[in-house]
Amino acid sequence: MSHLSPLLVQSSGICAERGEGSWLYDQDGNRWLDFTSGIGVTSTGHCHPKVVAAAQAQVAKLVHAQYATVTHPNMLTLTDRLYEHLPKGLDAVAFSNSGSESVEAAVRLARQATGRPNLIAFRGGFHGRTLAAASLTTSTSKVRTGWQPLMAGVSIAPFPHAYRYKQDMDTCVADCLHELDHIFATECNPADTAAMIIEPVQGEYGYYPAGQAFMQGLRERCDKHGILLIADEIQAGYGRTGKFWSHEHFAVKPDMIITAKGLASGYPLSAIAASKALMNHGYPGSQGGTYGANAVACAATLATLDVIENEQLVSRADTLGSKLRQQLEALQKQHDCIDEIRGMGLMLGLEIVSAPHTPDGDRAARLIKHCETNGMLMLRCGSQGQVVRWLPPLTVSEAEIDKAVELFAAALKET
Ligand code: PMP
């Protein structure tokens, strides 16, 4: 390990050799209950047998069917299978490898299709580390520092973080929409604006749902001004929040959806979806890459979809998410350090504080270190690392949830 770049920082001291379901194992046979799912990726659990079988079969058949050169059956079948889960009218899918890459693809398409330069992103959003994606990201300055000046043409509008602003949600939404209109009036003319990009449930900043009133406020403004609404569903989509896409909670239809992470159970695949009419306004051949829609990744994604459908993982995320939330609420009653519980489905975050509204990243770090020492892997997020997140696989058992809550309760008592 001595030659691994110090630029790649790990949050745990674990060297994982294999995974099975909700568990990660090291070379000595020690195991950890994995409530990170590789940051919301292995929604079907580690090495789900159906995903493994599909990938293994494909590896022996064809690995690299370069998609600027040929099509391949898995990619074509996958577009049809994804179409069944996409909102009506979003009937074209373009693949890349990572979340960031698909964010770039969405931005490129939005600018090409509208002929407009500007973009609006929302405070606290995380969209990735590549240049355009980092320019849209304000969840932590770590992603931007030393990388500036970033891409021009981006305005950051407020997101309804009612907890942080110490407001009720209705007041907060009204203020945020008011501020957005002010941004239109003062720095980013709607006629120059190609798209707004939003995580309907913010991930890295601390698991904040945008809520129906805010999302509908954005939709109205996009319709009025011919601006595209892009939903970054990379972390919250694909069943995790208890609906297939997180924006479905808020009864709005985006013009473009970006998906990655849970899409392929850990194989590198991402995609943007939009209407064919919109995609026809982009420049053919301007999107693509060497590895996109890799045949093994597509096989794993088709198997992932089978597992999600057959094991009803979307409704499981809803039911088990409610059960987990209830157990966390019981802990909150006993521990003042849990100031707020946020999120939806099996995407929950605990705001850890030293006093009300005083984020305590050090305590959150001690909590997850205690969990690691005692056999559970967790992650933090939030601008000060003060949010402990709960991201189990959607296949997690009720007994594993009980065990996780028990381990976390012990950490709360002993740190
Ligand atoms: N958007 C969101 C909402 C994300 O959570 C992430 C990754 N955490 C990304 C974009 C970037 O994805 P990737 O790391 O695959 O580039």
Coordinates of C-alpha atoms and ligand atoms in Angstrom, one line a residue:
M1 CA 0.0 0.0 0.0
S2 CA 3.0 2.3 0.4
H3 CA 2.8 3.5 -3.2
L4 CA -0.8 4.5 -3.1
S5 CA -1.1 8.2 -3.6
P6 CA -1.8 10.2 -0.5
L7 CA -4.3 12.2 -2.6
L8 CA -6.7 9.2 -2.3
V9 CA -7.9 9.4 1.3
Q10 CA -9.8 6.6 3.0
S11 CA -12.3 7.1 5.7
S12 CA -11.6 3.7 7.3
G13 CA -8.6 1.6 8.0
I14 CA -10.1 -1.5 6.4
C15 CA -8.5 -3.3 3.5
A16 CA -11.6 -5.1 2.0
E17 CA -10.9 -8.4 0.3
R18 CA -14.5 -9.6 -0.4
G19 CA -18.1 -8.7 0.1
E20 CA -21.3 -10.7 0.6
G21 CA -24.7 -9.0 0.9
S22 CA -24.5 -6.4 3.7
W23 CA -21.0 -7.5 4.8
L24 CA -17.4 -6.7 3.9
Y25 CA -14.5 -9.0 4.9
D26 CA -10.8 -8.4 5.2
Q27 CA -8.0 -10.9 4.4
D28 CA -7.9 -12.1 8.0
G29 CA -11.6 -12.9 8.0
N30 CA -12.7 -10.0 10.1
R31 CA -16.1 -8.6 8.9
W32 CA -18.0 -5.3 9.0
L33 CA -21.7 -4.6 8.5
D34 CA -21.5 -2.2 5.5
F35 CA -23.9 0.7 6.0
T36 CA -22.2 2.7 3.3
S37 CA -22.9 0.4 0.2
G38 CA -19.8 2.0 -1.4
I39 CA -21.5 5.4 -1.2
G40 CA -24.9 4.2 -2.3
V41 CA -23.7 2.0 -5.1
T42 CA -24.2 -1.7 -4.1
S43 CA -27.9 -1.4 -3.6
T44 CA -28.3 -5.1 -4.4
G45 CA -25.7 -5.9 -1.7
H46 CA -22.1 -7.1 -2.3
C47 CA -21.9 -9.7 -5.0
H48 CA -25.5 -10.5 -5.4
P49 CA -25.5 -14.0 -7.0
K50 CA -27.7 -12.9 -10.0
V51 CA -25.4 -9.9 -10.7
V52 CA -22.3 -12.1 -10.4
A53 CA -23.7 -14.7 -12.7
A54 CA -24.6 -12.2 -15.4
A55 CA -21.3 -10.5 -15.2
Q56 CA -19.4 -13.8 -15.3
A57 CA -21.3 -15.0 -18.3
Q58 CA -20.7 -11.8 -20.1
V59 CA -16.9 -11.7 -19.4
A60 CA -16.5 -14.9 -21.3
K61 CA -18.6 -13.7 -24.2
L62 CA -17.6 -10.1 -25.0
V63 CA -16.2 -7.4 -22.7
H64 CA -15.5 -4.3 -24.8
A65 CA -18.0 -3.7 -27.6
Q66 CA -16.8 -0.1 -28.3
Y67 CA -20.0 1.9 -28.5
A68 CA -18.8 4.5 -31.0
T69 CA -17.9 1.6 -33.3
V70 CA -20.6 -1.0 -32.7
T71 CA -23.8 -1.5 -30.7
H72 CA -24.3 -4.6 -28.6
P73 CA -27.4 -6.4 -27.4
N74 CA -27.0 -5.6 -23.7
M75 CA -26.8 -1.9 -24.3
L76 CA -29.8 -1.9 -26.6
T77 CA -31.9 -4.1 -24.2
L78 CA -30.8 -1.9 -21.3
T79 CA -32.1 1.3 -23.0
D80 CA -35.5 -0.4 -23.4
R81 CA -35.5 -1.7 -19.8
L82 CA -34.5 1.8 -18.4
Y83 CA -37.3 3.4 -20.6
E84 CA -39.8 1.4 -18.6
H85 CA -38.7 3.1 -15.5
L86 CA -38.3 6.6 -16.9
P87 CA -40.9 9.3 -16.8
K88 CA -43.1 9.5 -19.8
G89 CA -41.4 11.3 -22.7
L90 CA -37.9 10.7 -21.6
D91 CA -37.3 8.2 -24.3
A92 CA -33.5 8.4 -25.1
V93 CA -30.6 7.2 -23.0
A94 CA -26.9 8.0 -23.4
F95 CA -24.3 6.1 -21.4
S96 CA -20.9 7.1 -19.8
N97 CA -18.8 5.6 -17.0
S98 CA -19.1 7.7 -13.9
G99 CA -21.5 10.2 -12.3
S100 CA -19.3 13.2 -13.1
E101 CA -19.0 12.2 -16.7
S102 CA -22.7 12.0 -17.1
V103 CA -23.1 15.4 -15.4
E104 CA -20.7 16.8 -18.0
A105 CA -22.8 15.1 -20.7
A106 CA -26.0 16.7 -19.3
V107 CA -24.4 20.1 -19.3
R108 CA -23.0 19.7 -22.8
L109 CA -26.4 18.7 -24.1
A110 CA -28.2 21.5 -22.2
R111 CA -25.9 24.1 -23.7
Q112 CA -26.1 22.7 -27.2
A113 CA -29.8 22.1 -27.2
T114 CA -30.8 25.6 -25.9
G115 CA -27.9 27.6 -27.4
R116 CA -27.7 29.3 -24.0
P117 CA -24.6 29.6 -21.8
N118 CA -25.7 29.7 -18.2
L119 CA -26.5 27.1 -15.6
I120 CA -28.1 27.4 -12.1
A121 CA -27.0 24.9 -9.4
F122 CA -28.1 24.9 -5.8
R123 CA -26.2 25.6 -2.6
G124 CA -24.9 22.4 -1.1
G125 CA -25.2 20.3 -4.3
F126 CA -22.7 17.7 -5.1
H127 CA -22.3 16.9 -8.8
G128 CA -18.8 15.5 -9.1
R129 CA -15.1 16.4 -9.4
T130 CA -14.5 17.0 -13.1
L131 CA -14.4 20.6 -14.2
A132 CA -18.0 21.3 -15.1
A133 CA -19.3 19.0 -12.3
A134 CA -17.0 20.7 -9.7
S135 CA -18.2 24.1 -10.9
L136 CA -21.8 23.1 -10.0
T137 CA -20.7 21.7 -6.6
T138 CA -20.9 23.6 -3.3
S139 CA -21.3 20.8 -0.8
T140 CA -17.7 21.3 0.5
S141 CA -15.0 23.7 -0.7
K142 CA -12.6 20.6 -0.8
V143 CA -14.0 19.8 -4.3
R144 CA -13.2 23.3 -5.6
T145 CA -10.1 24.4 -3.7
G146 CA -6.9 24.7 -5.8
W147 CA -9.0 23.9 -8.9
Q148 CA -10.3 27.4 -9.5
P149 CA -11.0 29.3 -11.6
L150 CA -13.8 26.9 -12.5
M151 CA -16.2 26.9 -15.5
A152 CA -17.8 30.2 -16.1
G153 CA -21.6 30.7 -16.5
V154 CA -22.7 29.1 -13.2
S155 CA -24.9 30.8 -10.6
I156 CA -25.5 29.1 -7.2
A157 CA -29.0 29.6 -5.8
P158 CA -30.1 28.8 -2.3
F159 CA -31.5 25.3 -1.5
P160 CA -34.2 25.0 1.2
H161 CA -32.0 23.9 4.0
A162 CA -34.7 24.8 6.6
Y163 CA -32.7 23.3 9.5
R164 CA -29.6 25.3 8.7
Y165 CA -31.5 28.5 8.1
K166 CA -33.5 27.8 11.4
Q167 CA -36.8 28.3 9.5
D168 CA -39.9 26.2 8.9
M169 CA -39.9 24.6 5.5
D170 CA -42.7 26.8 4.0
T171 CA -40.9 30.0 4.9
C172 CA -37.6 28.6 3.7
V173 CA -39.0 27.6 0.3
A174 CA -40.6 31.0 -0.2
D175 CA -37.3 32.7 0.6
C176 CA -35.3 30.5 -1.6
L177 CA -37.6 30.9 -4.6
H178 CA -37.6 34.7 -4.0
E179 CA -33.8 34.6 -4.0
L180 CA -33.8 32.6 -7.2
D181 CA -36.0 35.2 -8.9
H182 CA -33.6 37.9 -7.6
I183 CA -30.7 35.9 -9.3
F184 CA -32.7 36.0 -12.5
A185 CA -33.1 39.8 -12.2
T186 CA -29.5 40.6 -11.1
E187 CA -26.9 38.1 -12.5
C188 CA -28.3 35.3 -14.6
N189 CA -31.0 36.4 -17.1
P190 CA -33.4 33.5 -17.7
A191 CA -33.0 34.1 -21.5
D192 CA -29.3 33.2 -21.1
T193 CA -30.0 30.2 -18.8
A194 CA -29.8 26.7 -20.3
A195 CA -30.6 24.6 -17.3
M196 CA -31.1 24.2 -13.6
I197 CA -29.5 21.2 -12.0
I198 CA -30.6 19.8 -8.7
E199 CA -30.4 16.8 -6.5
P200 CA -34.0 16.3 -5.5
V201 CA -32.6 14.8 -2.2
Q202 CA -29.2 16.3 -1.6
G203 CA -26.6 13.7 -0.7
E204 CA -23.1 14.9 0.2
Y205 CA -24.2 18.1 1.9
G206 CA -26.3 16.2 4.5
Y207 CA -29.4 14.4 3.2
Y208 CA -31.8 17.3 2.6
P209 CA -34.9 16.6 0.6
A210 CA -35.9 19.6 -1.7
G211 CA -39.6 19.1 -1.0
Q212 CA -42.6 19.4 -3.3
A213 CA -43.2 23.1 -3.1
F214 CA -39.6 24.0 -4.0
M215 CA -39.3 21.4 -6.9
Q216 CA -42.6 22.7 -8.3
G217 CA -41.4 26.3 -8.0
L218 CA -38.4 25.3 -10.1
R219 CA -40.5 23.5 -12.6
E220 CA -42.8 26.5 -13.0
R221 CA -39.9 28.8 -13.6
C222 CA -38.3 26.4 -16.1
D223 CA -41.5 26.2 -18.0
K224 CA -42.0 29.9 -18.1
H225 CA -38.5 30.7 -19.3
G226 CA -37.7 27.6 -21.5
I227 CA -35.0 26.4 -19.1
L228 CA -34.3 22.7 -18.8
L229 CA -34.7 21.0 -15.4
I230 CA -32.0 18.4 -14.7
A231 CA -32.4 16.0 -11.9
D232 CA -29.2 14.6 -10.6
E233 CA -30.4 11.2 -9.4
I234 CA -26.9 9.7 -9.0
Q235 CA -27.2 9.1 -5.3
A236 CA -30.9 9.3 -4.4
G237 CA -32.3 7.6 -7.5
Y238 CA -32.7 4.0 -8.4
G239 CA -34.9 3.0 -5.6
R240 CA -32.9 4.3 -2.6
T241 CA -35.5 6.8 -1.3
G242 CA -38.5 4.4 -1.6
K243 CA -39.5 5.5 -5.1
F244 CA -37.6 4.5 -8.2
W245 CA -36.5 8.2 -8.8
S246 CA -36.3 10.6 -5.9
H247 CA -38.0 13.4 -7.9
E248 CA -41.2 11.2 -8.0
H249 CA -41.8 12.2 -4.3
F250 CA -42.3 15.7 -5.4
A251 CA -44.7 15.3 -8.4
V252 CA -42.5 17.1 -10.9
K253 CA -41.1 15.8 -14.2
P254 CA -37.5 16.8 -15.1
D255 CA -36.4 17.3 -18.6
M256 CA -33.2 15.3 -18.0
I257 CA -32.3 12.6 -15.5
I258 CA -28.7 11.6 -14.6
T259 CA -28.1 8.2 -13.0
A260 CA -25.1 6.2 -11.9
K261 CA -24.1 4.5 -8.6
G262 CA -26.9 2.1 -7.8
L263 CA -27.6 1.6 -11.5
A264 CA -25.0 -1.1 -11.9
S265 CA -24.3 -2.7 -8.5
G266 CA -20.7 -1.4 -8.6
Y267 CA -19.8 -1.8 -12.2
P268 CA -18.8 1.6 -13.8
L269 CA -21.8 2.8 -15.7
S270 CA -23.8 6.1 -15.8
A271 CA -26.4 7.5 -18.1
I272 CA -28.4 10.6 -19.0
A273 CA -32.0 10.3 -20.1
A274 CA -34.0 12.9 -22.0
S275 CA -36.5 13.1 -24.8
K276 CA -35.3 12.1 -28.2
A277 CA -36.5 15.6 -29.4
L278 CA -34.1 17.2 -26.9
M279 CA -31.2 14.9 -27.8
N280 CA -31.8 15.7 -31.4
H281 CA -30.8 19.3 -30.7
G282 CA -27.4 18.2 -29.5
Y283 CA -24.5 17.6 -31.9
P284 CA -24.3 13.9 -33.0
G285 CA -20.9 12.4 -32.0
S286 CA -20.2 15.1 -29.5
Q287 CA -21.0 12.7 -26.6
G288 CA -19.2 9.3 -26.1
G289 CA -15.9 7.9 -24.9
T290 CA -13.8 4.8 -25.1
Y291 CA -15.4 2.7 -22.4
G292 CA -19.1 3.8 -22.1
A293 CA -21.8 1.2 -21.9
N294 CA -19.2 -1.5 -21.3
A295 CA -20.8 -4.9 -22.1
V296 CA -20.1 -6.4 -18.7
A297 CA -21.4 -3.3 -16.9
C298 CA -24.6 -3.4 -19.0
A299 CA -25.1 -7.2 -18.2
A300 CA -24.6 -6.4 -14.5
T301 CA -27.1 -3.5 -14.8
L302 CA -29.7 -5.7 -16.5
A303 CA -29.3 -8.2 -13.6
T304 CA -29.5 -5.4 -11.1
L305 CA -32.8 -4.3 -12.6
D306 CA -34.1 -7.9 -12.4
V307 CA -33.1 -8.0 -8.7
I308 CA -34.7 -4.6 -8.0
E309 CA -38.0 -5.7 -9.6
N310 CA -38.1 -9.3 -8.4
E311 CA -37.1 -8.6 -4.8
Q312 CA -39.2 -5.4 -4.7
L313 CA -36.3 -3.4 -3.5
V314 CA -38.0 0.0 -4.1
S315 CA -40.9 -0.8 -1.7
R316 CA -38.4 -2.4 0.7
A317 CA -36.4 0.8 0.8
D318 CA -39.6 2.6 1.8
T319 CA -40.7 0.0 4.5
L320 CA -37.2 -0.6 6.0
G321 CA -36.4 3.1 5.8
S322 CA -39.4 3.9 8.0
K323 CA -38.4 1.1 10.4
L324 CA -34.8 2.5 10.6
R325 CA -36.0 6.0 11.0
Q326 CA -38.2 5.0 14.0
Q327 CA -35.3 3.4 15.6
L328 CA -33.1 6.4 15.0
E329 CA -35.9 8.7 16.4
A330 CA -35.8 6.6 19.6
L331 CA -32.1 7.2 19.9
Q332 CA -32.5 10.9 19.2
K333 CA -34.8 11.1 22.3
Q334 CA -32.0 9.7 24.4
H335 CA -29.1 11.7 22.9
D336 CA -29.1 15.5 22.5
C337 CA -26.2 15.2 20.1
I338 CA -28.6 14.1 17.4
D339 CA -30.1 17.4 16.4
E340 CA -32.0 16.3 13.3
I341 CA -32.8 13.2 11.3
R342 CA -33.1 13.8 7.5
G343 CA -33.5 12.0 4.3
M344 CA -35.9 9.5 2.8
G345 CA -36.1 5.7 2.5
L346 CA -32.8 4.0 3.1
M347 CA -30.9 7.3 2.6
L348 CA -30.9 8.8 6.1
G349 CA -28.5 11.3 7.9
L350 CA -28.1 12.3 11.5
E351 CA -27.0 15.8 12.2
I352 CA -24.5 15.5 15.1
V353 CA -24.0 18.6 17.3
S354 CA -22.3 19.7 20.5
A355 CA -25.2 22.1 21.2
P356 CA -28.4 22.8 19.1
H357 CA -27.3 24.0 15.6
T358 CA -23.6 23.6 16.5
P359 CA -22.2 21.0 14.1
D360 CA -19.8 18.6 15.7
G361 CA -17.7 16.8 13.0
D362 CA -15.2 15.5 15.6
R363 CA -18.0 13.7 17.5
A364 CA -19.3 12.3 14.3
A365 CA -15.8 11.0 13.4
R366 CA -15.5 9.4 16.8
L367 CA -18.9 7.8 16.4
I368 CA -18.1 6.1 13.1
K369 CA -14.6 5.1 14.3
H370 CA -16.2 3.4 17.3
C371 CA -18.6 1.6 14.9
E372 CA -15.6 0.5 12.7
T373 CA -13.8 -0.9 15.8
N374 CA -16.9 -2.8 16.7
G375 CA -17.7 -4.2 13.2
M376 CA -19.7 -1.7 11.3
L377 CA -18.7 0.6 8.5
M378 CA -20.3 4.0 8.2
L379 CA -19.6 7.3 6.4
R380 CA -20.0 10.9 7.3
C381 CA -21.0 13.9 5.1
G382 CA -21.9 17.5 5.5
S383 CA -19.8 20.6 5.1
Q384 CA -18.1 19.9 8.4
G385 CA -18.3 16.1 8.4
Q386 CA -21.1 16.4 11.0
V387 CA -23.7 14.2 9.4
V388 CA -23.6 10.4 10.0
R389 CA -25.2 8.7 7.0
W390 CA -27.1 5.5 6.8
L391 CA -26.9 3.9 3.4
P392 CA -27.4 0.1 3.7
P393 CA -27.9 -2.0 0.7
L394 CA -31.6 -2.2 -0.2
T395 CA -31.4 -5.9 0.4
V396 CA -30.5 -5.4 4.1
S397 CA -32.4 -7.6 6.5
E398 CA -34.4 -6.3 9.5
A399 CA -32.0 -8.2 11.8
E400 CA -29.1 -6.3 10.2
I401 CA -30.8 -3.0 10.7
D402 CA -31.4 -3.9 14.4
K403 CA -27.7 -4.9 14.7
A404 CA -26.6 -1.6 13.1
V405 CA -28.7 0.5 15.5
E406 CA -27.5 -1.5 18.5
L407 CA -23.8 -0.9 17.4
F408 CA -24.5 2.8 16.9
A409 CA -26.3 3.1 20.2
A410 CA -23.2 1.7 21.9
A411 CA -21.1 4.2 20.1
L412 CA -23.3 7.1 21.3
K413 CA -22.9 5.9 24.9
E414 CA -19.2 5.3 24.7
T415 CA -17.8 8.3 22.7
Ligands
PMP1 N1 -23.8 13.5 -8.2 C1 -24.1 13.0 -7.0 C2 -25.5 13.4 -6.4 C3 -23.3 12.2 -6.3 O1 -23.6 11.8 -5.1 C4 -22.0 11.9 -6.9 C5 -21.0 11.0 -6.2 N2 -21.0 11.1 -4.8 C6 -21.7 12.4 -8.2 C7 -22.6 13.2 -8.8 C8 -20.4 12.1 -8.9 O2 -20.3 10.8 -9.2 P1 -18.9 10.1 -9.5 O3 -18.2 10.0 -8.2 O4 -19.3 8.7 -10.1 O5 -18.2 10.9 -10.6

